[in-house]
Short mmCIF file of C-alpha atoms in Angstrom, two decimals:
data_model
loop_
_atom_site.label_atom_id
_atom_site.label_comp_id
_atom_site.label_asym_id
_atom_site.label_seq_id
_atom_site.Cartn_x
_atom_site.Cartn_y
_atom_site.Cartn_z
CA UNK K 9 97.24 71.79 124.94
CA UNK K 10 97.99 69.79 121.77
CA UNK K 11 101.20 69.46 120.35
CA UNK K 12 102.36 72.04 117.88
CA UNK K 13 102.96 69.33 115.40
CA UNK K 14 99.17 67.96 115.56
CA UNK K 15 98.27 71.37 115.05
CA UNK K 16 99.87 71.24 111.42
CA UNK K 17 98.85 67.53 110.92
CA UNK K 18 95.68 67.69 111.57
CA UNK K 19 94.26 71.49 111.21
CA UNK K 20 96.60 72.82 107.81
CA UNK K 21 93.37 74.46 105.70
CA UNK K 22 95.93 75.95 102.86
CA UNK K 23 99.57 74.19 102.38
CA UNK K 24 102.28 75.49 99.31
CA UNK K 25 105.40 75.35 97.72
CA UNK K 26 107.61 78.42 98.14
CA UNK K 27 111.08 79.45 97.70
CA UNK K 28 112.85 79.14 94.52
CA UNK K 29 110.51 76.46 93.10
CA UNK K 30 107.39 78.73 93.18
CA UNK K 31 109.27 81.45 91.77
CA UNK K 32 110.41 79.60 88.88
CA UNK K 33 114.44 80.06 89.53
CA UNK K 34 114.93 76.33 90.86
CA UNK K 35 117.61 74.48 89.65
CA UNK K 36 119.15 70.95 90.45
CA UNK K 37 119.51 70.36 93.95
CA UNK K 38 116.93 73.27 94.99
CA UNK K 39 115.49 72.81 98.46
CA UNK K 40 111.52 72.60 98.54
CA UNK K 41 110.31 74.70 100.92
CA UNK K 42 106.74 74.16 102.27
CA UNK K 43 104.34 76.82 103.80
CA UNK K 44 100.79 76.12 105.18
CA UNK K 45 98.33 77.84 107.44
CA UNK K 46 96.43 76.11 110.49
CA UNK K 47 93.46 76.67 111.87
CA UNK K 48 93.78 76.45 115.78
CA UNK K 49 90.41 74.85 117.05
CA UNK K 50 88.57 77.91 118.72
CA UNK K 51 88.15 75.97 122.14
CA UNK K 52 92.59 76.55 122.68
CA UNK K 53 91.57 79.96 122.72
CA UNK K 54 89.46 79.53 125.78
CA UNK K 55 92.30 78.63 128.02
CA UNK K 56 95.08 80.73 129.46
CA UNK K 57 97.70 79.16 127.43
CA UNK K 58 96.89 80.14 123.51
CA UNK K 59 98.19 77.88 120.56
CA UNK K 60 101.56 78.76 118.84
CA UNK K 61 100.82 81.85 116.50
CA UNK K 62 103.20 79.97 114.12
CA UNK K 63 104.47 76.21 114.26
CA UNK K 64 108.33 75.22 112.28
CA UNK K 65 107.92 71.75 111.00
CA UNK K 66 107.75 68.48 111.83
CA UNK K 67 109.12 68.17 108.29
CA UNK K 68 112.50 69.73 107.33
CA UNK K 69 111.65 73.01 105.27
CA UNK K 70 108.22 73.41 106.71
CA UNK K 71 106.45 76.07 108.15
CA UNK K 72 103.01 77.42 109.31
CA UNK K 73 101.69 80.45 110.69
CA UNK K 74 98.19 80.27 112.52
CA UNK K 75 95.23 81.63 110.57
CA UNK K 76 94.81 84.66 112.63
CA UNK K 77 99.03 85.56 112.66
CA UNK K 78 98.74 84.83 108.80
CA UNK K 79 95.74 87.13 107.74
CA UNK K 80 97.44 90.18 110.16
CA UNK K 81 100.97 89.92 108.38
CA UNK K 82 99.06 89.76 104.84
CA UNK K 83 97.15 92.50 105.92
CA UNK K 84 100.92 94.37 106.78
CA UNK K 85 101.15 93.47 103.19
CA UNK K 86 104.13 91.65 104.32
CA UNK K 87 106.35 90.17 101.45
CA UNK K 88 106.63 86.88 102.43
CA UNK K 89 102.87 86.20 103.40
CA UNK K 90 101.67 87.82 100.13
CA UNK K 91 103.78 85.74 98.01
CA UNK K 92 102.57 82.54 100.07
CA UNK K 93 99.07 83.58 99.50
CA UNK K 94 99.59 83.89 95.56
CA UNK K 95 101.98 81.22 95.32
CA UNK K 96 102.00 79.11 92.14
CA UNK K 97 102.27 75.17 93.72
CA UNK K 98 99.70 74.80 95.81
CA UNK K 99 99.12 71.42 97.33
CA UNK K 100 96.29 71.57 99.80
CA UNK K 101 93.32 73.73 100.71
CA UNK K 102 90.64 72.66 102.09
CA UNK K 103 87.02 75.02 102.28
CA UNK K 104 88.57 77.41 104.22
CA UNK K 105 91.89 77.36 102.50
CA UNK K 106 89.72 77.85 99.66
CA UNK K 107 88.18 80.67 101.31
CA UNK K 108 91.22 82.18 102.08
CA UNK K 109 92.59 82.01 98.31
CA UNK K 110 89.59 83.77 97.30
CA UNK K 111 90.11 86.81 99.59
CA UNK K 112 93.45 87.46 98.05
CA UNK K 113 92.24 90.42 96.38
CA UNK K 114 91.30 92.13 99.87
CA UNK K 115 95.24 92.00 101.15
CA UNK K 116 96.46 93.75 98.25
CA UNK K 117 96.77 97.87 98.99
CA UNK K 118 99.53 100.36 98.12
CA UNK K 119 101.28 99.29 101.59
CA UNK K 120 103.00 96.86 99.15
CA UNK K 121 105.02 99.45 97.64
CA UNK K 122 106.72 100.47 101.22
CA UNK K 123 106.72 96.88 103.09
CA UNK K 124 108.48 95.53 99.69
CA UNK K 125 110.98 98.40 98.93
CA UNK K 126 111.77 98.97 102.22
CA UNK K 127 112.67 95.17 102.75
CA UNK K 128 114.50 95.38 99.80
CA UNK K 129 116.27 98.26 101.20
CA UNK K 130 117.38 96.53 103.95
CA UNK K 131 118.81 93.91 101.52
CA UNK K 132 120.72 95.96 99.23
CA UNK K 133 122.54 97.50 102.42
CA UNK K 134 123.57 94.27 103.32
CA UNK K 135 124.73 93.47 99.77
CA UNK K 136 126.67 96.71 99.29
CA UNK K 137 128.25 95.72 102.45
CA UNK K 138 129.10 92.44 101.50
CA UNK K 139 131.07 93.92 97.94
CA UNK K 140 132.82 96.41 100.34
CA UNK K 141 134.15 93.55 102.66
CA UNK K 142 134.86 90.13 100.31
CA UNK K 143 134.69 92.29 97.11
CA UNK K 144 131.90 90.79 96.04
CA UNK K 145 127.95 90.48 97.01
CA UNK K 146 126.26 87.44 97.72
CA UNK K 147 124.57 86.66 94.62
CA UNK K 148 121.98 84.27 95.35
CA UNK K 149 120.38 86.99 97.43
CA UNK K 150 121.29 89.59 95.05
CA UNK K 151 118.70 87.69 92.21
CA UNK K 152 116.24 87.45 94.70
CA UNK K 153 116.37 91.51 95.82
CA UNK K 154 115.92 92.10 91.70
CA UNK K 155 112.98 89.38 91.63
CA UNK K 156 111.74 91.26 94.72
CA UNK K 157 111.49 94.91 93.00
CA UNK K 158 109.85 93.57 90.02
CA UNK K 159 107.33 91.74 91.85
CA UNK K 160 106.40 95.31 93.32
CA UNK K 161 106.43 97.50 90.44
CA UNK K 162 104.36 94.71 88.71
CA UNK K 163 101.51 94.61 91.57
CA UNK K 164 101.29 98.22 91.44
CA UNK K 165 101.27 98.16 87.34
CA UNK K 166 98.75 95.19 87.30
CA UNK K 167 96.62 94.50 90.75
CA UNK K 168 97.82 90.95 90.31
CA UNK K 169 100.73 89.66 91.99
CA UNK K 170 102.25 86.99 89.74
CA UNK K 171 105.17 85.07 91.70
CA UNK K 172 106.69 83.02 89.11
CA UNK K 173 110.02 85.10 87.34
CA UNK K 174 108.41 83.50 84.11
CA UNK K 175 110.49 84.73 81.41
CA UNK K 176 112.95 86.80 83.42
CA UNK K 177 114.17 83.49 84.56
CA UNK K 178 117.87 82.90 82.65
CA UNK K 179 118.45 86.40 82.67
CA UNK K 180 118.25 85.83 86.89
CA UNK K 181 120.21 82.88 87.69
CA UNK K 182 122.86 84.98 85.34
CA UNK K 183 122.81 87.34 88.08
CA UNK K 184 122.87 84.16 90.44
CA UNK K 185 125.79 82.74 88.62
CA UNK K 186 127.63 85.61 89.15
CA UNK K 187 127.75 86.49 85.42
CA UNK K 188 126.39 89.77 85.26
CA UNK K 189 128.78 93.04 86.74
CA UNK K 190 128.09 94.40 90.37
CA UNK K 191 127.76 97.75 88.60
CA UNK K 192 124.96 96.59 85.94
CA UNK K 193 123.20 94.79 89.16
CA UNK K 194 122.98 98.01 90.35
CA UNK K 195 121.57 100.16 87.86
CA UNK K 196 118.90 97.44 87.69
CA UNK K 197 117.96 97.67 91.08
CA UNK K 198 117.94 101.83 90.91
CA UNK K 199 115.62 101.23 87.80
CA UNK K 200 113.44 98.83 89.18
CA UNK K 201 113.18 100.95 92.31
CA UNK K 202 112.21 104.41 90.37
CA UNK K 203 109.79 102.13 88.39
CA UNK K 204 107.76 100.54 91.23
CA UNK K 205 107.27 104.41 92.53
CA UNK K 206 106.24 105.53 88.84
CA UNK K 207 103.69 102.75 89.65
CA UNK K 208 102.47 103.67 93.08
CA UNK K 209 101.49 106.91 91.48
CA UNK K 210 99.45 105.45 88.97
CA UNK K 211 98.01 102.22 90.53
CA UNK K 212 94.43 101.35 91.06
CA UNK K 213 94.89 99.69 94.17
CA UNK K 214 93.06 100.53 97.18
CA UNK K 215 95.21 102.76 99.91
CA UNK K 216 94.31 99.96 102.84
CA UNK K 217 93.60 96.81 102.17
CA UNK K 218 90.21 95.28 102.84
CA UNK K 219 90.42 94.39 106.89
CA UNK K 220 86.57 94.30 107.64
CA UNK K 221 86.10 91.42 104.82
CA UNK K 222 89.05 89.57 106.33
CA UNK K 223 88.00 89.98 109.67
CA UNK K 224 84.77 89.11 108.51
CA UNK K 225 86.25 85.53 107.07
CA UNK K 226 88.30 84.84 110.57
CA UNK K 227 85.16 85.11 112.49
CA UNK K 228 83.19 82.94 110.55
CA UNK K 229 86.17 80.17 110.54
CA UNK K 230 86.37 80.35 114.51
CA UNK K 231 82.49 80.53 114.88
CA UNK K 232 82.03 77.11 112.49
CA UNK K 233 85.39 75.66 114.53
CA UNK K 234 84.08 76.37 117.48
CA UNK K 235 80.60 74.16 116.05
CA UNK K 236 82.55 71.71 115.11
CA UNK K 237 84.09 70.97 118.32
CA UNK K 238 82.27 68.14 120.39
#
């Protein structure tokens, strides 16, 4: 079995920028945090013990999911992977990175409005628990929860899921700062919320996403791995 790190070394087919940097809300001292996608060479598969679905590293900040674990979380419409997918600083792919990038469209359903409100959810729990304890929320992840909410509505409004803030950036890192009121924080998040499910019932994307053209892509790149191999 190779190690986990040649994996990423020598097999990344799609490697980006994420975090605050692809979402336009870095500022000085903001960490760069890398994201990529391996493709395992199909022979691994063969033996008992299966390559790492996802690999952290070698470099601080870095992480990779396996091409496979990638395309199923995208296909959950999961937050994270969708943003990866679409994000902004991309700094490798190679033909099947390029591949990937171009079946972008076939993740996107209405499963984002549920996987991105309900994570968001989650999050504004944690914040309201946060002002009820210190008095205050954490703010950092307060800006991100609002970012969050109006990536959703936008999808849903659009079909297109545009990471950078763009021009909603100052008014953000106010919220980051600590600037804006717990209260007016809030009522954004309530608006944003009621928004993104005006959008849901008005959007033209698909109920599922596409999984036969997907699969269809994930064969192909184990079939011409699997060629490859001596």
């Amino acid at each position: 079995m190779h190690s986990a790190e040649y994996l990423v070394r020598d097999h990344t087919v799609y490697a980006c920028v994420m975090g605050s940097r692809a979402f336009g809300l870095a500022t000085e001292g903001s960490d760069t945090d890398r994201r990529g996608v391996f493709l395992a060479p199909t022979p691994l598969f063969w033996r008992f013990e299966k390559p790492p679905a996802h690999v952290e590293g070698p470099a601080e900040e870095q992480f990779s999911w396996e091409l496979e674990r990638f395309c199923e979380l995208a296909l959950r419409a999961d937050p994270n992977i969708l943003e990866c997918l679409h994000s902004p600083l991309v700094e490798y792919a190679d033909d099947t990175g390029r591949e990937l990038l171009a079946l972008r469209g076939a993740f996107l359903s209405r499963r984002i409005h549920e996987t991105f409100t309900r994570y968001a959810y989650g999050q504004r729990r944690r914040l309201e628990a946060d002002v009820r304890v210190h008095g205050a929320p954490r703010w950092k992840h307060a800006m991100h929860l609002l970012r969050l909410l109006a990536s959703a509505r936008d999808v849903l409004r659009t079909g297109e899921l545009t990471v950078d803030v763009g021009e909603r950036r100052e008014p953000l890192l106010a919220v980051k700062r600590g600037e804006v009121p717990w209260s007016e924080v809030e009522a954004r998040m309530t608006r944003l919320e009621r928004e993104a499910g005006e959008a849901l019932r008005r959007t033209t994307l698909p109920a599922r996403p596409d999984r036969r053209r997907v699969e269809d892509f994930l064969v192909g790149a184990r079939r011409a791995s699997a060629l490859r191999t001596p």
